[in-house]
Coordinates of N, CA and C in Angstrom, one line a residue:
M272 N 81.1 30.9 106.6 CA 81.0 32.3 106.2 C 81.1 30.1 104.6
E273 N 82.1 29.5 104.6 CA 82.0 28.9 103.5 C 81.3 27.8 103.3
M274 N 80.6 26.9 104.8 CA 79.8 26.2 104.0 C 78.8 26.8 103.2
F275 N 78.3 27.8 104.2 CA 76.7 28.2 103.1 C 77.5 28.4 101.9
Q276 N 78.5 29.1 101.6 CA 78.6 28.6 99.5 C 78.4 27.9 99.4
N277 N 78.6 26.8 100.5 CA 78.9 25.4 99.2 C 76.8 25.0 99.4
M278 N 76.9 25.3 100.4 CA 75.4 24.4 100.4 C 74.6 25.6 99.4
E279 N 75.1 26.2 99.5 CA 74.0 27.3 97.7 C 75.3 27.0 96.8
E280 N 75.9 26.5 96.9 CA 76.5 26.2 95.2 C 75.3 24.9 95.0
E281 N 75.9 23.9 96.1 CA 75.1 22.8 96.0 C 73.4 22.4 95.9
L282 N 73.4 23.3 95.8 CA 71.2 23.8 96.2 C 71.1 24.4 94.2
K283 N 71.9 24.8 94.4 CA 71.7 25.6 92.4 C 72.4 24.2 91.3
R284 N 72.8 23.5 92.6 CA 74.4 21.8 91.2 C 72.1 21.4 90.9
E285 N 71.3 21.5 92.1 CA 70.0 20.3 92.5 C 69.6 20.7 92.0
N286 N 69.2 21.9 92.3 CA 68.4 22.9 91.2 C 68.7 22.8 89.7
S287 N 69.1 23.1 89.6 CA 69.7 23.3 88.3 C 69.1 21.9 86.9
A288 N 69.9 20.8 87.8 CA 70.4 19.1 88.1 C 68.6 19.0 87.4
A289 N 67.5 19.8 88.7 CA 65.5 19.1 88.7 C 65.4 20.4 87.0
E290 N 66.2 21.4 87.6 CA 65.4 22.3 86.1 C 65.5 21.3 84.8
Q291 N 66.8 20.2 85.6 CA 67.5 19.3 83.3 C 66.4 18.1 83.8
R292 N 66.0 17.9 84.9 CA 65.0 16.4 84.2 C 63.9 17.1 84.6
M293 N 63.7 18.6 84.3 CA 61.8 18.4 84.2 C 61.8 18.8 82.8
V294 N 63.6 19.2 82.9 CA 62.8 20.3 80.6 C 63.5 19.1 80.2
H295 N 63.4 17.3 80.9 CA 63.5 16.3 79.3 C 62.1 15.9 80.2
R296 N 61.8 15.7 81.3 CA 60.4 14.6 81.2 C 59.7 15.8 80.3
I297 N 59.7 17.2 80.6 CA 58.5 18.2 79.5 C 58.4 17.8 78.3
Q298 N 60.2 17.7 78.1 CA 60.0 17.3 76.7 C 59.0 15.6 76.0
R299 N 60.0 14.5 76.8 CA 59.6 13.8 76.9 C 58.4 13.4 76.6
I300 N 57.1 14.7 77.6 CA 55.3 14.3 78.1 C 55.4 15.8 76.1
M301 N 56.0 16.3 76.0 CA 55.9 17.0 75.2 C 55.3 15.4 73.9
M302 N 57.2 15.3 73.7 CA 57.1 14.8 72.2 C 56.3 13.2 72.4
E303 N 55.4 12.9 73.4 CA 54.8 11.9 73.6 C 53.4 12.0 73.2
C304 N 52.9 13.3 74.1 CA 52.0 14.8 73.4 C 51.6 14.3 71.6
H305 N 52.9 14.9 71.1 CA 53.2 14.7 69.8 C 52.9 13.7 69.2
R306 N 53.7 12.7 69.8 CA 53.4 11.6 69.1 C 52.4 10.9 69.0
E307 N 51.4 11.1 70.2 CA 50.1 10.7 70.2 C 49.4 11.5 69.5
K308 N 49.4 13.2 69.6 CA 49.1 13.3 68.4 C 49.0 13.4 67.2
M309 N 50.0 13.1 66.4 CA 50.3 12.9 64.9 C 49.5 10.7 65.3
E310 N 49.5 9.3 65.8 CA 49.0 9.6 66.0 C 47.2 9.2 65.6
A311 N 46.7 9.6 67.4 CA 45.5 10.5 66.7 C 45.3 10.7 65.7
V312 N 46.3 12.4 64.8 CA 45.5 12.5 64.0 C 45.8 11.4 63.0
K313 N 46.7 10.6 62.7 CA 46.3 9.6 61.3 C 45.7 8.6 61.7
K314 N 45.7 8.4 63.1 CA 43.4 7.7 63.4 C 42.6 8.2 62.9
A315 N 42.9 9.0 63.3 CA 41.4 10.5 62.3 C 41.0 10.7 61.1
R316 N 42.5 10.8 60.4 CA 42.5 10.9 58.7 C 42.2 9.4 58.7
E317 N 42.6 8.4 58.8 CA 42.3 6.9 58.5 C 40.9 6.7 58.6
E318 N 40.1 7.4 60.0 CA 38.7 7.6 60.2 C 38.4 8.1 59.0
E319 N 38.7 9.3 58.9 CA 38.4 10.1 57.3 C 38.1 9.5 56.4
R320 N 39.0 9.2 55.9 CA 39.1 8.8 55.2 C 38.6 7.5 54.9
E321 N 38.1 6.5 55.6 CA 37.5 6.2 55.4 C 36.0 5.8 55.6
L322 N 35.8 7.2 56.4 CA 34.5 7.7 56.2 C 33.9 7.8 54.5
A323 N 34.4 8.7 54.5 CA 34.9 9.5 53.1 C 34.4 8.6 52.4
Q324 N 35.4 7.1 52.3 CA 35.2 6.5 51.3 C 34.5 5.9 51.1
K325 N 33.6 5.3 52.7 CA 32.0 4.8 52.2 C 30.9 5.1 52.4
A326 N 31.1 7.0 52.3 CA 30.6 8.0 51.6 C 30.3 8.2 50.3
V327 N 32.0 7.9 49.8 CA 32.2 7.6 48.2 C 30.8 6.5 47.1
E328 N 30.8 5.6 47.9 CA 30.9 4.2 48.1 C 29.4 4.6 47.8
E329 N 28.7 4.6 49.5 CA 27.5 4.8 49.1 C 26.8 6.0 48.5
E330 N 27.6 6.7 48.3 CA 26.7 8.2 47.0 C 26.5 6.8 45.6
T331 N 27.8 6.6 45.6 CA 27.1 6.1 43.9 C 27.4 4.8 44.3
R332 N 26.4 3.8 45.3 CA 25.7 3.0 45.1 C 24.4 3.8 44.9
K333 N 23.9 4.7 45.3 CA 23.0 5.4 45.3 C 22.8 6.0 43.8
V334 N 23.4 6.7 43.2 CA 23.9 6.8 42.1 C 23.6 6.0 40.7
M335 N 24.2 5.0 41.1 CA 23.7 3.6 40.5 C 22.2 3.2 40.3
E336 N 22.2 3.6 41.6 CA 20.6 3.0 42.3 C 19.5 3.1 41.2
E337 N 19.6 4.7 41.3 CA 18.5 6.4 40.8 C 18.7 5.9 39.2
L338 N 21.0 5.4 39.0 CA 20.2 5.4 37.1 C 20.1 4.2 36.5
V339 N 20.0 2.9 37.4 CA 19.5 1.4 37.4 C 18.5 2.2 37.0
S340 N 17.6 2.4 37.9 CA 15.6 3.0 37.9 C 15.8 4.1 37.0
S341 N 16.6 4.7 36.6 CA 16.1 6.1 36.0 C 16.1 4.9 34.2
G342 N 17.6 4.1 34.0 CA 17.3 3.1 33.0 C 15.5 2.4 32.9
L343 N 15.7 2.2 33.5 CA 14.9 0.3 33.5 C 13.9 1.4 33.3
T344 N 13.5 3.2 34.1 CA 12.1 3.5 33.8 C 12.2 3.9 32.6
A345 N 13.3 4.3 31.8 CA 13.3 5.1 30.5 C 13.1 3.9 29.5
L346 N 13.5 2.1 29.6 CA 13.5 1.3 28.6 C 12.3 0.6 28.5
R347 N 11.2 0.5 30.2 CA 9.7 0.6 30.1 C 8.8 1.7 28.9
D348 N 9.0 3.6 29.3 CA 8.8 4.4 28.5 C 9.2 3.5 27.6
H349 N 10.6 3.3 27.1 CA 11.4 3.6 25.6 C 10.2 1.7 25.2
K350 N 9.7 0.7 25.8 CA 9.1 0.2 25.7 C 7.6 0.3 24.9
T351 N 7.5 0.9 26.2 CA 5.6 1.3 26.0 C 5.7 2.4 24.7
N352 N 6.9 3.7 24.3 CA 6.0 4.3 23.5 C 6.7 3.7 21.7
L353 N 7.7 2.5 22.1 CA 8.0 1.6 20.9 C 6.7 1.2 20.7
G354 N 6.1 0.9 21.5 CA 4.9 -0.2 21.7 C 3.8 0.8 20.3
E355 N 3.3 1.3 22.0 CA 2.6 2.3 21.0 C 2.5 3.3 19.1
L356 N 3.6 3.1 19.1 CA 4.1 3.6 18.5 C 4.3 3.0 17.0
I357 N 4.4 1.4 17.3 CA 3.8 -0.5 15.8 C 2.9 0.3 16.3
K358 N 2.1 0.2 17.1 CA 0.5 -0.1 16.6 C 0.0 1.3 16.4
A359 N 0.1 2.3 16.3 CA 0.1 4.0 15.5 C 0.6 3.3 14.4
K360 N 1.9 2.6 13.9 CA 2.2 2.2 12.4 C 1.1 1.3 11.5
E361 N 0.8 0.1 13.1 CA 0.0 -0.8 12.2 C -1.4 0.3 11.8
K362 N -1.5 0.9 12.6 CA -2.9 1.1 12.0 C -2.9 2.2 10.6
E363 N -2.1 3.1 11.6 CA -2.5 3.7 10.2 C -1.8 2.6 8.1
M364 N -1.0 2.3 8.5 CA -1.2 1.2 7.7 C -1.5 0.0 6.9
N365 N -2.4 -0.4 8.2 CA -3.6 -0.9 7.9 C -5.0 0.1 7.6
A366 N -4.8 1.1 7.7 CA -5.9 2.8 7.0 C -5.3 2.4 6.1
Y367 N -4.2 3.2 5.4 CA -3.3 3.1 4.1 C -4.1 2.4 3.4
Y368 N -3.6 1.0 4.1 CA -4.5 -0.3 2.5 C -5.7 -0.4 2.4
G369 N -6.3 -0.6 3.6 CA -8.4 0.3 3.7 C -8.6 1.0 1.9
L370 N -7.4 1.7 2.5 CA -8.2 2.9 1.4 C -7.4 2.3 0.1
A371 N -6.7 1.8 0.3 CA -5.9 1.8 -1.6 C -7.1 0.2 -2.0
Q372 N -7.0 -0.2 -0.8 CA -8.0 -2.0 -1.6 C -9.2 -0.9 -1.9
R373 N -10.4 0.1 -1.5 CA -10.8 1.1 -1.2 C -10.9 1.9 -3.1
Q374 N -10.0 2.4 -3.3 CA -9.8 2.9 -4.5 C -9.5 1.8 -5.5
K375 N -9.0 0.7 -5.1 CA -8.6 0.2 -6.4 C -10.1 -0.9 -6.6
Q376 N -11.0 -0.9 -5.8 CA -12.0 -1.9 -5.5 C -13.0 -0.7 -6.9
E377 N -13.2 0.7 -6.2 CA -13.4 1.8 -7.3 C -12.8 1.8 -8.9
E378 N -12.0 2.0 -8.9 CA -11.1 1.6 -10.1 C -11.6 0.7 -10.6
V379 N -11.3 -0.7 -10.1 CA -12.6 -1.8 -11.2 C -13.8 -1.8 -11.4
Q380 N -14.6 -1.4 -10.6 CA -15.9 -1.1 -11.1 C -15.9 -0.1 -11.1
E381 N -15.4 1.1 -11.7 CA -15.6 2.1 -12.9 C -15.1 1.3 -13.8
V382 N -14.1 0.3 -13.9 CA -13.7 0.2 -15.2 C -15.0 -1.3 -15.7
L383 N -15.3 -1.9 -14.8 CA -16.3 -3.1 -15.4 C -17.7 -1.8 -15.6
Q384 N -17.8 -1.1 -15.1 CA -19.3 0.1 -15.4 C -19.2 0.3 -16.4
E385 N -17.9 1.1 -17.3 CA -17.9 1.6 -18.0 C -17.9 0.5 -19.6
A386 N -17.3 -0.4 -19.2 CA -16.9 -1.7 -20.3 C -18.8 -2.0 -20.2
E387 N -18.8 -2.3 -19.1 CA -20.8 -2.5 -19.2 C -21.1 -2.1 -20.3
K388 N -21.0 -0.4 -20.2 CA -21.9 0.9 -20.6 C -21.7 0.3 -22.4
A389 N -20.0 0.2 -22.2 CA -19.8 0.4 -23.5 C -20.6 -1.2 -24.8
H390 N -20.2 -2.5 -23.4 CA -21.0 -3.9 -24.4 C -22.8 -3.2 -24.3
Q391 N -23.5 -2.6 -23.4 CA -24.5 -2.0 -23.7 C -24.8 -1.1 -25.0
A392 N -24.7 -0.1 -25.1 CA -24.7 0.5 -26.1 C -24.2 -0.1 -28.2
N393 N -22.9 -1.3 -27.1 CA -23.0 -2.4 -28.8 C -23.7 -3.0 -28.9
L394 N -24.4 -3.8 -27.5 CA -25.0 -4.1 -28.2 C -26.9 -3.8 -28.3
D395 N -27.1 -3.0 -27.6 CA -28.3 -1.5 -28.7 C -27.6 -1.3 -29.8
N396 N -26.7 -1.6 -30.4 CA -26.4 -0.7 -32.1 C -26.3 -2.1 -32.8
V397 N -26.2 -3.1 -32.4 CA -26.3 -4.5 -32.1 C -28.1 -4.5 -32.7
K398 N -27.9 -4.2 -31.5 CA -29.3 -4.7 -32.1 C -30.5 -4.3 -32.5
F399 N -30.2 -2.4 -33.0 CA -30.9 -1.1 -34.1 C -30.8 -1.6 -34.9
K400 N -29.3 -2.0 -36.2 CA -29.0 -2.4 -37.1 C -29.8 -3.9 -37.0
L401 N -29.6 -4.7 -36.5 CA -31.2 -5.6 -36.3 C -32.1 -6.1 -37.0
V402 N -32.9 -4.9 -36.1 CA -34.3 -4.1 -36.4 C -34.1 -3.5 -38.1
N403 N -33.5 -2.7 -38.2 CA -33.3 -2.6 -39.3 C -33.0 -3.4 -40.5
T404 N -32.2 -3.8 -40.4 CA -31.8 -5.3 -41.2 C -33.2 -6.0 -41.6
Q405 N -33.3 -6.6 -40.6 CA -34.7 -7.6 -40.5 C -36.3 -6.0 -41.3
G406 N -36.3 -4.7 -40.8 CA -37.0 -4.0 -42.0 C -36.8 -4.2 -42.8
E407 N -35.7 -3.8 -43.1 CA -35.2 -4.1 -44.2 C -35.5 -5.2 -44.9
L408 N -35.3 -6.4 -44.7 CA -35.2 -7.5 -44.9 C -36.9 -8.0 -45.5
V409 N -38.0 -7.2 -44.8 CA -38.7 -7.9 -44.2 C -39.8 -6.8 -46.1
S410 N -39.0 -5.7 -46.1 CA -39.4 -4.9 -47.3 C -39.5 -5.0 -48.0
V411 N -37.8 -5.8 -48.1 CA -37.7 -6.4 -49.3 C -38.4 -7.9 -50.0
A412 N -38.7 -8.5 -48.8 CA -39.2 -9.8 -49.2 C -40.2 -9.0 -49.5
K413 N -41.7 -8.1 -48.8 CA -42.5 -8.0 -49.5 C -42.7 -7.1 -50.5
Q414 N -40.9 -6.6 -51.3 CA -41.7 -6.5 -52.5 C -41.5 -7.3 -53.6
L415 N -40.5 -8.5 -53.3 CA -39.9 -9.1 -54.1 C -41.8 -9.8 -54.0
G416 N -42.3 -9.9 -53.1 CA -43.6 -10.6 -53.1 C -44.1 -10.4 -54.3
I417 N -44.3 -9.0 -54.1 CA -45.4 -8.2 -55.1 C -44.4 -8.3 -57.1
M418 N -43.5 -8.2 -56.7 CA -42.9 -8.4 -57.7 C -43.5 -10.2 -58.2
T419 N -43.3 -10.8 -57.6 CA -43.1 -11.9 -58.1 C -44.9 -12.0 -58.6
N420 N -45.8 -11.4 -57.9 CA -47.2 -11.9 -57.9 C -47.9 -11.4 -59.2
W421 N -47.0 -10.0 -59.6 CA -46.6 -9.1 -61.4 C -46.3 -10.1 -62.2
K422 N -45.3 -10.8 -61.4 CA -44.8 -11.6 -62.4 C -45.5 -12.8 -63.1
D423 N -46.3 -13.5 -62.3 CA -47.0 -14.4 -62.3 C -47.9 -14.0 -63.0
F424 N -48.8 -13.2 -62.7 CA -50.2 -12.1 -63.0 C -49.6 -11.4 -65.3
L425 N -48.4 -11.1 -64.9 CA -47.4 -10.7 -67.0 C -48.3 -12.2 -67.3
E426 N -46.9 -13.4 -66.7 CA -46.7 -14.7 -67.7 C -48.1 -15.1 -67.8
E427 N -49.3 -15.2 -66.2 CA -50.0 -15.3 -66.6 C -51.2 -14.8 -68.0
E428 N -51.5 -13.5 -67.9 CA -52.0 -12.7 -69.4 C -51.4 -12.7 -70.6
L429 N -49.5 -12.5 -70.8 CA -48.7 -12.6 -71.9 C -49.3 -13.9 -72.3
Q430 N -49.5 -15.1 -71.8 CA -49.7 -16.3 -71.9 C -51.6 -16.4 -72.9
E431 N -52.0 -16.7 -72.2 CA -53.3 -15.9 -72.5 C -53.8 -15.0 -73.6
T432 N -52.8 -14.1 -73.7 CA -52.7 -13.2 -75.1 C -52.1 -14.5 -76.1
R433 N -51.0 -14.4 -76.0 CA -49.9 -15.7 -76.7 C -51.5 -16.4 -77.2
E434 N -52.0 -17.2 -76.7 CA -53.2 -18.0 -76.4 C -54.2 -17.1 -77.8
A435 N -54.5 -16.9 -77.4 CA -55.3 -16.0 -77.8 C -55.6 -15.4 -79.2
F436 N -54.5 -14.9 -79.0 CA -53.4 -14.4 -80.6 C -53.6 -15.8 -81.6
Q437 N -53.1 -17.0 -81.4 CA -53.1 -18.2 -82.3 C -53.9 -18.5 -82.6
K438 N -55.6 -18.3 -81.3 CA -56.6 -18.6 -82.0 C -56.8 -17.9 -83.0
Y439 N -56.1 -16.6 -83.4 CA -57.1 -15.9 -83.9 C -56.1 -15.7 -85.3
I440 N -54.7 -16.3 -85.2 CA -53.8 -16.5 -86.3 C -54.8 -18.1 -87.1
N441 N -55.2 -19.0 -86.3 CA -54.9 -20.2 -86.8 C -57.5 -20.0 -88.0
Y442 N -57.5 -18.9 -87.1 CA -59.3 -19.4 -87.3 C -58.0 -18.0 -88.6
T443 N -57.5 -17.1 -88.6 CA -58.1 -16.4 -89.7 C -56.7 -17.0 -91.2
F444 N -56.0 -17.3 -90.7 CA -54.7 -18.3 -92.0 C -55.5 -19.6 -91.7
P445 N -56.4 -19.8 -91.2 CA -55.9 -21.9 -91.5 C -55.7 -22.2 -92.6
R446 N -54.9 -22.0 -93.3 CA -53.9 -22.9 -94.5 C -53.1 -22.8 -94.0
L447 N -52.0 -21.7 -93.0 CA -50.7 -21.6 -93.0 C -50.4 -23.0 -92.4
S448 N -49.1 -23.3 -92.9 CA -48.3 -25.0 -92.2 C -48.3 -24.3 -91.2
P449 N -47.0 -25.2 -89.7 CA -46.9 -24.3 -88.6 C -45.3 -23.8 -89.4
G450 N -45.2 -23.4 -87.7 CA -44.3 -21.9 -87.6 C -43.9 -21.2 -89.5
H451 N -45.0 -21.1 -90.0 CA -45.8 -19.8 -90.7 C -45.7 -18.6 -90.8
A452 N -46.4 -18.8 -89.1 CA -46.8 -17.3 -89.0 C -45.7 -16.9 -88.0
D453 N -44.8 -17.7 -87.9 CA -43.7 -17.1 -86.6 C -43.7 -15.5 -87.1
F454 N -43.3 -15.2 -87.6 CA -43.0 -13.5 -87.9 C -44.6 -12.9 -87.6
I455 N -45.7 -13.1 -87.2 CA -46.5 -12.6 -86.5 C -46.5 -12.7 -85.6
L456 N -46.5 -14.5 -84.8 CA -46.3 -14.5 -83.3 C -44.9 -14.6 -83.2
P457 N -43.8 -14.6 -83.0 CA -42.7 -15.2 -83.0 C -42.6 -16.3 -81.4
E458 N -41.4 -17.4 -81.6 CA -42.1 -17.9 -79.8 C -41.3 -17.6 -79.7
R459 N -41.3 -17.5 -78.0 CA -41.5 -17.0 -76.4 C -39.8 -17.4 -76.7
K460 N -38.8 -16.5 -76.4 CA -37.7 -16.1 -75.8 C -37.3 -17.4 -74.7
K461 N -36.0 -17.3 -74.3 CA -36.5 -18.6 -73.3 C -35.3 -17.5 -72.9
T462 N -35.6 -18.2 -70.9 CA -34.6 -17.2 -70.0 C -33.8 -16.8 -70.1
P463 N -32.9 -15.8 -69.7 CA -31.3 -15.8 -69.8 C -31.0 -16.8 -68.4
S464 N -30.1 -17.7 -68.6 CA -29.1 -18.1 -67.8 C -29.1 -18.2 -66.3
K465 N -28.5 -16.4 -66.8 CA -28.0 -15.1 -65.6 C -29.5 -14.8 -64.3
L466 N -30.7 -14.6 -65.3 CA -31.4 -14.8 -64.5 C -32.1 -16.2 -64.0
L467 N -32.2 -17.1 -64.8 CA -32.4 -18.7 -63.0 C -31.4 -19.1 -62.8
S468 N -30.2 -18.6 -62.7 CA -29.6 -18.4 -61.8 C -29.5 -17.2 -60.1
D469 N -29.7 -16.6 -60.6 CA -29.5 -15.0 -59.8 C -31.3 -15.7 -58.8
S470 N -32.8 -16.5 -59.5 CA -33.3 -17.0 -59.2 C -33.5 -18.2 -58.4
E471 N -32.6 -18.9 -58.6 CA -32.2 -20.3 -57.7 C -31.2 -19.3 -56.2
T472 N -30.9 -19.1 -56.6 CA -29.9 -18.1 -55.5 C -30.7 -17.4 -54.4
S473 N -31.5 -16.6 -55.0 CA -32.7 -16.3 -53.7 C -33.2 -17.1 -53.4
A474 N -33.8 -18.1 -54.6 CA -35.0 -19.7 -54.0 C -34.4 -19.6 -52.7

C-alpha cells in the first residue's frame, strides 16, 4: 500500500514537473511568438512607413510636376497674353498717333487755307485799290490834259487879243512913245514861282 502511495506521489511529481516544463515551454513559445509578432509588427510598420514615404514622395513629385507644368502653361499663356496685350497697345498707339497726325494735318491745312483766304482777300483789296487809284489817276490825267489844253488855248487867245489890242493902240495913238500906253494895256504879270514849282513837280 505504501508502495502505491509512493508511486502515486512520484507520478504526481512527474506530472507536476511535466506540467511545469510544458508551462515553461508554452511561455517560451508565447514569448517567441510575441517577439516574432513584435518584429513582424516593427517590420510591417517600417515597410508601411517606407511605402507611405514613397507614396508621399511620389505624390509630391506628381504635384511638383503638375505645378511645374501648370506654371509653364501659365507662363506661356502669360507670355502669349502679354504679347497680345503689347500688340494691342502698339496698335492702339499707332491708331492714336495716326489720328493725332491727321488732326494736326487738318489743323495745319485749315490754318494754311485761312492764311490763303486772308492773303487772297488782301491781294484782291490791293488790286481793287490799284484799279481805283489807276482809274483816279487816269481821270486826273484826263482832267489835267483838258485843263492844259484850256490853258494853252486861253494863253494863245490872250496873246492874240493883246497883240490885236496893241495894234489898235499903235494905230489909234501913233504918237505915244513906248511905255505911255501901259495904263491901257499893262505888261503881263510874271508867273508866280509857286505855280512854276508846282508845274515842274507835276512834270
